CSV table of C-alpha atoms in Angstrom, one decimal:
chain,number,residue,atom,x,y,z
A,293,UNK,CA,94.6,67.7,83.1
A,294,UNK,CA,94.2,71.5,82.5
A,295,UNK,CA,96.0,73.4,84.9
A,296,UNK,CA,93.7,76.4,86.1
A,297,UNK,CA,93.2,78.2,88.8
A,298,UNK,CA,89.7,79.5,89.7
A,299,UNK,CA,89.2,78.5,86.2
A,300,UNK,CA,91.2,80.9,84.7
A,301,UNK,CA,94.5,79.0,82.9
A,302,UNK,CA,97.7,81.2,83.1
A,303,UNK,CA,100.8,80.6,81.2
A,304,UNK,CA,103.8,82.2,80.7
A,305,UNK,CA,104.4,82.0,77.1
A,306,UNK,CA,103.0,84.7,75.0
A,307,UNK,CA,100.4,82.7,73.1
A,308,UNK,CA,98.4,79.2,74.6
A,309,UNK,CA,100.0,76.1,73.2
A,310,UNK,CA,97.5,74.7,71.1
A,311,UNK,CA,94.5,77.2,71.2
A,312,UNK,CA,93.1,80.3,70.1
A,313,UNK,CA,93.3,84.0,71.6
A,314,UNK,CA,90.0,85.4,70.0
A,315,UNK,CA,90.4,88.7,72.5
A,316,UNK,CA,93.4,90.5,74.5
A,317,UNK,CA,91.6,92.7,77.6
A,318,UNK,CA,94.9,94.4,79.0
A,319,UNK,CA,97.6,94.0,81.6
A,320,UNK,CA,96.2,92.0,85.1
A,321,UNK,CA,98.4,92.0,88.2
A,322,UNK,CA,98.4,91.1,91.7
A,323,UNK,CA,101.1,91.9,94.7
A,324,UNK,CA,102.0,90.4,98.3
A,325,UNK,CA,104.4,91.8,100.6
A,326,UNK,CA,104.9,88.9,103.8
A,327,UNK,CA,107.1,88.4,106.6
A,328,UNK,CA,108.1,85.8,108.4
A,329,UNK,CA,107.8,86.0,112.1
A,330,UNK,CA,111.1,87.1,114.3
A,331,UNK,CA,111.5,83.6,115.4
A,332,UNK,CA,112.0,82.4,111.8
A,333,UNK,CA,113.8,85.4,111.1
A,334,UNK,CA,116.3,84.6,113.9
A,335,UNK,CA,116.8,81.0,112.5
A,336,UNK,CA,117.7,82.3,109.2
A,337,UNK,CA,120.2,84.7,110.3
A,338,UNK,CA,121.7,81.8,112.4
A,339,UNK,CA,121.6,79.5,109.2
A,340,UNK,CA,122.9,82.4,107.1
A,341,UNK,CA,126.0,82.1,109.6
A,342,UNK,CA,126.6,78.3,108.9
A,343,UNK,CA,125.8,79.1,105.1
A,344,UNK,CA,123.4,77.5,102.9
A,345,UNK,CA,120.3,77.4,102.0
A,346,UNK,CA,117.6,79.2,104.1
A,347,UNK,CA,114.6,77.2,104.3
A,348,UNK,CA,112.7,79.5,106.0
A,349,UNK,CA,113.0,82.2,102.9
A,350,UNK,CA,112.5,80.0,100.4
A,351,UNK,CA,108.4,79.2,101.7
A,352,UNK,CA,107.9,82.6,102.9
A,353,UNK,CA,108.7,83.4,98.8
A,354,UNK,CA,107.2,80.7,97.3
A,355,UNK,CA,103.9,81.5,99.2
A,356,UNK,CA,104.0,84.9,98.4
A,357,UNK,CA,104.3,84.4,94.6
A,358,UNK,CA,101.4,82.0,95.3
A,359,UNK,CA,99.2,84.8,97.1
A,360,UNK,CA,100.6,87.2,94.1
A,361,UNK,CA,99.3,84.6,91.9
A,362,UNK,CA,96.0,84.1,93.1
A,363,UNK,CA,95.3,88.0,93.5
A,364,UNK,CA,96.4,88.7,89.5
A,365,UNK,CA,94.1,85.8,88.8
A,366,UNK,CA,91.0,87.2,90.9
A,367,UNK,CA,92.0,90.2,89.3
A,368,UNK,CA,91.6,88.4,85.5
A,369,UNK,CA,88.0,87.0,86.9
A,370,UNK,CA,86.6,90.3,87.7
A,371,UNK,CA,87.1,91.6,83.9
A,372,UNK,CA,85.9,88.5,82.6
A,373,UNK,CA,88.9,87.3,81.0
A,374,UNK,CA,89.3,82.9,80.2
A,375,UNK,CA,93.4,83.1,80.4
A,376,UNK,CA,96.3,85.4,81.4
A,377,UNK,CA,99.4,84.3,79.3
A,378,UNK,CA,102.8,86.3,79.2
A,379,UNK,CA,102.8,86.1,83.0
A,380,UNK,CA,106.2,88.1,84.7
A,381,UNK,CA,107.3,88.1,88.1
A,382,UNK,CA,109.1,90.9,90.0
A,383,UNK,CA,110.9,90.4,93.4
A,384,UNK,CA,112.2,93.0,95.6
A,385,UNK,CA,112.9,93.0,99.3
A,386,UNK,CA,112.0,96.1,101.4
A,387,UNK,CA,113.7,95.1,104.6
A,388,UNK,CA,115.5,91.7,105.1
A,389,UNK,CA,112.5,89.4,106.1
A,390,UNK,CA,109.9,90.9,103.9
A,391,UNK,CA,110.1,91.2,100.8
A,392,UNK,CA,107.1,92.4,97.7
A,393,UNK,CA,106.4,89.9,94.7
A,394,UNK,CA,104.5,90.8,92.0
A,395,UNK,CA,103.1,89.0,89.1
A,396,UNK,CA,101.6,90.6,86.2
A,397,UNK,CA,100.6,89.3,82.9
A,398,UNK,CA,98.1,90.2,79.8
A,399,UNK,CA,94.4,88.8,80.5
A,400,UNK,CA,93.2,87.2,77.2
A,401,UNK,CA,90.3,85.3,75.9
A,402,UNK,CA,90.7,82.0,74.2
A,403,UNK,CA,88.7,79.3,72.5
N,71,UNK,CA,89.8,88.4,108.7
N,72,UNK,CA,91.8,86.0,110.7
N,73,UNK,CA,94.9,85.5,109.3
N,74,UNK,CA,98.1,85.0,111.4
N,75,UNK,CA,99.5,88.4,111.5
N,76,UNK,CA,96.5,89.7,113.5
N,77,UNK,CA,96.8,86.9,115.8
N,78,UNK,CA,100.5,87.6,116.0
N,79,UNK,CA,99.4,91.4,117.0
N,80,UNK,CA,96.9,90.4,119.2
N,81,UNK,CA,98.9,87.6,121.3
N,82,UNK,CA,101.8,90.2,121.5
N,83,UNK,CA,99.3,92.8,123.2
N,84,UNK,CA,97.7,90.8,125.5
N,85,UNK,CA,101.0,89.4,126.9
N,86,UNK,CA,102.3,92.9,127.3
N,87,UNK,CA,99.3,94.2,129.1
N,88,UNK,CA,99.2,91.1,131.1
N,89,UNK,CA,103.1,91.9,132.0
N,90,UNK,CA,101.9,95.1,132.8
N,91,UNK,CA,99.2,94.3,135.1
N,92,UNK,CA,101.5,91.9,136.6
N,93,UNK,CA,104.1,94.6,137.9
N,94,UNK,CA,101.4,96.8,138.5
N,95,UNK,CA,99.7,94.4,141.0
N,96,UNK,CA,102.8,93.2,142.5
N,97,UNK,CA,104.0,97.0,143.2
N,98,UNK,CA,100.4,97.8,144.9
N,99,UNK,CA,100.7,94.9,147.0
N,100,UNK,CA,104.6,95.6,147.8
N,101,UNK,CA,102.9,99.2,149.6
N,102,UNK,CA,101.1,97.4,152.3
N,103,UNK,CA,103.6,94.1,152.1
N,104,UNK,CA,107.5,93.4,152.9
N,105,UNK,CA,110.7,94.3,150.9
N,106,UNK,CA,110.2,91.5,149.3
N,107,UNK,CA,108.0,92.1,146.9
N,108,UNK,CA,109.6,95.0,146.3
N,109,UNK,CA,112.0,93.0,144.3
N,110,UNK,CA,109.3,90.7,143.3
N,111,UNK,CA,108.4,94.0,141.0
N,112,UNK,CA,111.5,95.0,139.9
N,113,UNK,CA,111.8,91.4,138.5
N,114,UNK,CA,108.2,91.4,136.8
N,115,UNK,CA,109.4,95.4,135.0
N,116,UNK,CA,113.4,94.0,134.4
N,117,UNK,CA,111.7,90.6,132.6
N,118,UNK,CA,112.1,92.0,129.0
N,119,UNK,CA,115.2,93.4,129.4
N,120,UNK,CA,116.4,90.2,131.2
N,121,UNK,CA,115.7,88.1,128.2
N,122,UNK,CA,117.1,90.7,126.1
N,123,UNK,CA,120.2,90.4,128.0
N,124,UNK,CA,119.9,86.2,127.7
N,125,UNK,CA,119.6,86.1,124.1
N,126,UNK,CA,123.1,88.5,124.3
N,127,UNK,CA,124.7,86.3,125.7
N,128,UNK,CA,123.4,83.5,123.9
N,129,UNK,CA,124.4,85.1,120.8
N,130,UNK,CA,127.9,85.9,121.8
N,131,UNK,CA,128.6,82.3,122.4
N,132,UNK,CA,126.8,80.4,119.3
N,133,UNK,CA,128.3,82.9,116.7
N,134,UNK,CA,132.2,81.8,117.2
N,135,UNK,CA,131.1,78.2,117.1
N,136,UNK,CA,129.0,78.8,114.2
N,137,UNK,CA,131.4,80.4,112.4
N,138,UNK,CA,133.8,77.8,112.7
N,139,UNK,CA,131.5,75.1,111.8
N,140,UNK,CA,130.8,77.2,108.8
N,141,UNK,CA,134.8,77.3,108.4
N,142,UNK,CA,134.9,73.9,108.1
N,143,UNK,CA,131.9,72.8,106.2
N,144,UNK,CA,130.5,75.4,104.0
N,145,UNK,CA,132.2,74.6,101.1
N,146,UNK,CA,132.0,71.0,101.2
N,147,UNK,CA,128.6,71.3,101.9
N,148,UNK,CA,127.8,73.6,98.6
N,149,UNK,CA,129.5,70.9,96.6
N,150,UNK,CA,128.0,67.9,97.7
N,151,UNK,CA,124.5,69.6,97.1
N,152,UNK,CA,126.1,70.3,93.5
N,153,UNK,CA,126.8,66.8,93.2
N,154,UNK,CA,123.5,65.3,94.4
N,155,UNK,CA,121.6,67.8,92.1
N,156,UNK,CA,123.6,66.7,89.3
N,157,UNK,CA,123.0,63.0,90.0
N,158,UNK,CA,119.1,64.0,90.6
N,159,UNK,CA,119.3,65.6,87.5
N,160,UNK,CA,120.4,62.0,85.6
N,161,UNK,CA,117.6,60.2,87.2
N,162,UNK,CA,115.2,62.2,85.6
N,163,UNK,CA,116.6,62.9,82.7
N,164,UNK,CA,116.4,59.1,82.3
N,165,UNK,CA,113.0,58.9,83.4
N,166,UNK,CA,111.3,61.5,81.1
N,167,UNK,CA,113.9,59.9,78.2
N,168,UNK,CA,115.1,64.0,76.9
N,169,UNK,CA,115.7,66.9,78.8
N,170,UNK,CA,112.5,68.2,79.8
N,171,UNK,CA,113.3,72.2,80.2
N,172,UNK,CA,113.8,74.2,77.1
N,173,UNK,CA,113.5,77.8,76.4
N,174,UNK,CA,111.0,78.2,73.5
N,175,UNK,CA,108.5,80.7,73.3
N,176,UNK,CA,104.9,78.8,72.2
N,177,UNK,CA,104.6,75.5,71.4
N,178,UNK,CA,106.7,73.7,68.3
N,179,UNK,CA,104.0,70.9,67.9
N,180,UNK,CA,100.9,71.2,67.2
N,181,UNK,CA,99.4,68.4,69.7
N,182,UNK,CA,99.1,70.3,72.9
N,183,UNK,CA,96.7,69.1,74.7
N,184,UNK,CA,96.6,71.3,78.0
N,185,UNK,CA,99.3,73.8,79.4
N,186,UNK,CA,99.9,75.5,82.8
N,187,UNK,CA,101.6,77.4,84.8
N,188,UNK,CA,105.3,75.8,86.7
N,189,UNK,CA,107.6,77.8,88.9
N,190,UNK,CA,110.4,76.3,91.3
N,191,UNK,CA,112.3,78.7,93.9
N,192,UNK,CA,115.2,78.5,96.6
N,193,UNK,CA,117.1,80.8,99.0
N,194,UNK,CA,120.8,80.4,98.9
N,195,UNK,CA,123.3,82.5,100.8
N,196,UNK,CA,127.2,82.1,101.1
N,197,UNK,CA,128.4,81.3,104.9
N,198,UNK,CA,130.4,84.3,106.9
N,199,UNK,CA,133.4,82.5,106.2
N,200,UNK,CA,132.7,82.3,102.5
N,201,UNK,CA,131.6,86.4,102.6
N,202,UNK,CA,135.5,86.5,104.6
N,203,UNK,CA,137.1,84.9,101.7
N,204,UNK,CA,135.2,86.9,99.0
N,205,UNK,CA,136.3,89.9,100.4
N,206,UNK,CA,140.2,89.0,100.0
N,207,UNK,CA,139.5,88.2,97.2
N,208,UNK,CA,137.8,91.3,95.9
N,209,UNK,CA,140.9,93.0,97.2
N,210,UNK,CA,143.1,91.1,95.4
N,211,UNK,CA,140.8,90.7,91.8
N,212,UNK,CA,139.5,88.2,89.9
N,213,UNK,CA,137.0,85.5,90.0
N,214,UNK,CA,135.2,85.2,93.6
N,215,UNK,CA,134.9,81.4,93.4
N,216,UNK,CA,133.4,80.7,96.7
N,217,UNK,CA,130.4,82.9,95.6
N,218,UNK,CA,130.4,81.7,92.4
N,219,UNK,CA,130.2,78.3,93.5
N,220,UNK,CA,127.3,78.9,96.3
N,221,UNK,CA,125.2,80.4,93.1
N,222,UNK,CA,126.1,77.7,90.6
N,223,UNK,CA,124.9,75.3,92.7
N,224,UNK,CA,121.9,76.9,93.7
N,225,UNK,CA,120.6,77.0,90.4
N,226,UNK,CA,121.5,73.5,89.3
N,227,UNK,CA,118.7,72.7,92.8
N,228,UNK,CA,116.4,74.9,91.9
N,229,UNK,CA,116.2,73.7,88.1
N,230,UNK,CA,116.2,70.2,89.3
N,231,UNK,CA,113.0,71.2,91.6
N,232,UNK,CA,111.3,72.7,88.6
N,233,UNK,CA,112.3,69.1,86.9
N,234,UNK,CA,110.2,68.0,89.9
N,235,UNK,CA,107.6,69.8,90.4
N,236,UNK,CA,107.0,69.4,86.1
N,237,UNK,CA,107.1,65.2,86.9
N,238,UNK,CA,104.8,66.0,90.1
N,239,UNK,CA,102.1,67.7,87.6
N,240,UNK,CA,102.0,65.2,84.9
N,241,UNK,CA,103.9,67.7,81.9
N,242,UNK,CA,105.6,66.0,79.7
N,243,UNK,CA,107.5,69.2,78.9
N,244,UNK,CA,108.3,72.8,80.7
N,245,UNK,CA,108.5,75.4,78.0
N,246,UNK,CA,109.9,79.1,77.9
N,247,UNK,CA,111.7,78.5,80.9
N,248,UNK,CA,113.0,81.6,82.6
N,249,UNK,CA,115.3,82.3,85.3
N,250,UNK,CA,115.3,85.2,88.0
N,251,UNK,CA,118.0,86.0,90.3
N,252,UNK,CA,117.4,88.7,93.6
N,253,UNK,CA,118.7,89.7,96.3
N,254,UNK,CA,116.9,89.1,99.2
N,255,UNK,CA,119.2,91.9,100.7
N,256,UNK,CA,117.8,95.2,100.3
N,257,UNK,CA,119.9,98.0,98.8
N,258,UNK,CA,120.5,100.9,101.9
N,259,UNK,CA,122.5,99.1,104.3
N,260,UNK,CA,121.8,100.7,107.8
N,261,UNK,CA,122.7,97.7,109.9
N,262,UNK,CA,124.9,95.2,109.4
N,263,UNK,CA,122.9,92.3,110.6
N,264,UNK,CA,120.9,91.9,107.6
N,265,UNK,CA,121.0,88.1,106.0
N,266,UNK,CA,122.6,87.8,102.6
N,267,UNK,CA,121.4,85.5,100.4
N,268,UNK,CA,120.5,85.6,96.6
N,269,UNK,CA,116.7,84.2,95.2
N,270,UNK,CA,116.6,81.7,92.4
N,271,UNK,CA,113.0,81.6,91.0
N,272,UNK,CA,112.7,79.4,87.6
N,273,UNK,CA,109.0,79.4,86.3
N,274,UNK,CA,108.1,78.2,82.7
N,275,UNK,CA,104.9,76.8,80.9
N,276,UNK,CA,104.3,73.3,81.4
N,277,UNK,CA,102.7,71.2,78.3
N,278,UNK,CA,101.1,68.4,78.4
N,279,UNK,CA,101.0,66.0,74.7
N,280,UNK,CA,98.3,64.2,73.3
């Protein structure tokens, strides 16, 4: 059960438990900025009232990092790469609602 | 492409032109008709406004109410979750035998078999009341224990998710674990009706044994 996506396996440890790294082939990364629409954002802000946790943040996030994900590893296809390992994520929000997630890590090929 | 946003765009234009060829229509007709259509139009052109003017209103009621419902159970709320993460925690610490999480970078044993890519993440922010009570307590110095408490338990869930989603996969362990904390707040305050809440974002390397 390997986990890859699009064929490409991507780990964030800096060498592949139990194989090889025969070539490194530079830094990949891939960004998504989303919002949620105003109706969402208006629950939030309610919730944020009452306290807790805000549902409706926590999926726009995790599908962002997910889009991030995807783009660094389209980005690892295109120069042929097998892996990314070493993989980092940065958040930062640019208004409340939206907010920019970036994942960048070191395309590699292993055996 | 067709992804949402440019629906989004496109339903928001075609209701405003249709609002707009609604008034238009009803003020050419009000020419040759009564007064009443007169108003008719002024009702179509106010619409927006009115509903601005609804959720007002709306708003000015549900906050008080909120507020005190947030009064009364924020804090119990943010310790119960604490305590059922904790006790989620046990189970599956019982069913995988060890603690599953650890921070090592690369694999101690040799008998990897496959490895991937885990990541957990949650939203957390303190109530109003709770941001009330940190700010006497800012004034007064020291530990701000109803913040504290809001992020502590946070990151108990959030670990216990990655726990999850690592059982969910079929690892057998979650190595290099790492933890990231932001604010989903951004930094130049210009209004004040921004929400506040803090990002916990685990991710790690999952392993799977021969």
């Amino acid at each position: 059960m390997e986990q890859v996506v699009n064929g490409i396996l991507v780990v964030n440890t800096e060498t592949i438990p139990g194989k090889i790294i025969t070539e490194t082939m530079g830094v990949v990364s891939g960004s998504t900025v989303r919002a949620k629409h105003l109706g969402k954002d208006i629950f939030a802000g309610l919730r944020n009232i009452v306290g807790g946790e805000l549902t409706q943040y926590t999926e726009l996030l995790q599908e962002s990092r997910q889009e991030a994900v995807g783009r660094m590893v389209s980005d690892a296809m295109s120069i042929g790469a097998t892996a990314v390992v070493n993989v980092r994520f940065a958040t930062s929000a640019i208004t409340s609602g939206a907010a920019e997630l970036f994942a960048y890590g070191t395309a590699v090929k292993y055996e | 492409m067709d992804s949402p946003d440019n629906r989004i765009g496109i339903v928001a234009v075609v209701s405003l032109l249709m609002l707009s060829s609604f008034s238009i229509v009803a003020v050419a007709q009000n020419s040759d008709a009564g007064e009443g259509s007169i108003a008719w139009g002024l009702i179509l052109c106010l619409l927006p406004f009115m509903i601005l003017a609804l959720f007002g209103i709306l708003w000015s009621l549900a906050y008080p109410a909120l507020f005190i419902w947030g009064a009364a159970f924020s804090s119990g709320d943010v310790e119960k979750s604490h305590q059922d993460a904790i006790s989620r925690r046990m189970v599956s610490r019982e069913k995988a035998g060890k603690e599953i999480l650890n921070t090592i970078n690369g694999g101690y044993r040799g008998d990897v078999s496959s490895s991937g890519l885990v990541h957990a993440n949650g939203v957390f922010g303190p109530s109003h009341w709770q941001l009330l009570i940190a700010f006497f307590n800012n004034l007064v110095g020291g530990s701000v224990t109803s913040f504290q408490q809001v992020i502590s338990a946070g990151r108990a869930e959030v670990m216990q998710r990655l726990r999850e989603q690592a059982e969910a996969q079929g690892w057998d362990e979650v190595i290099n674990v790492r933890i990231d904390t932001s604010s989903m707040t951004p930094q130049s305050q210009n209004n004040k009706n921004t929400v506040r809440g803090v990002e916990i974002f685990a991710y790690g390397t999952g392993i799977r044994y021969d």
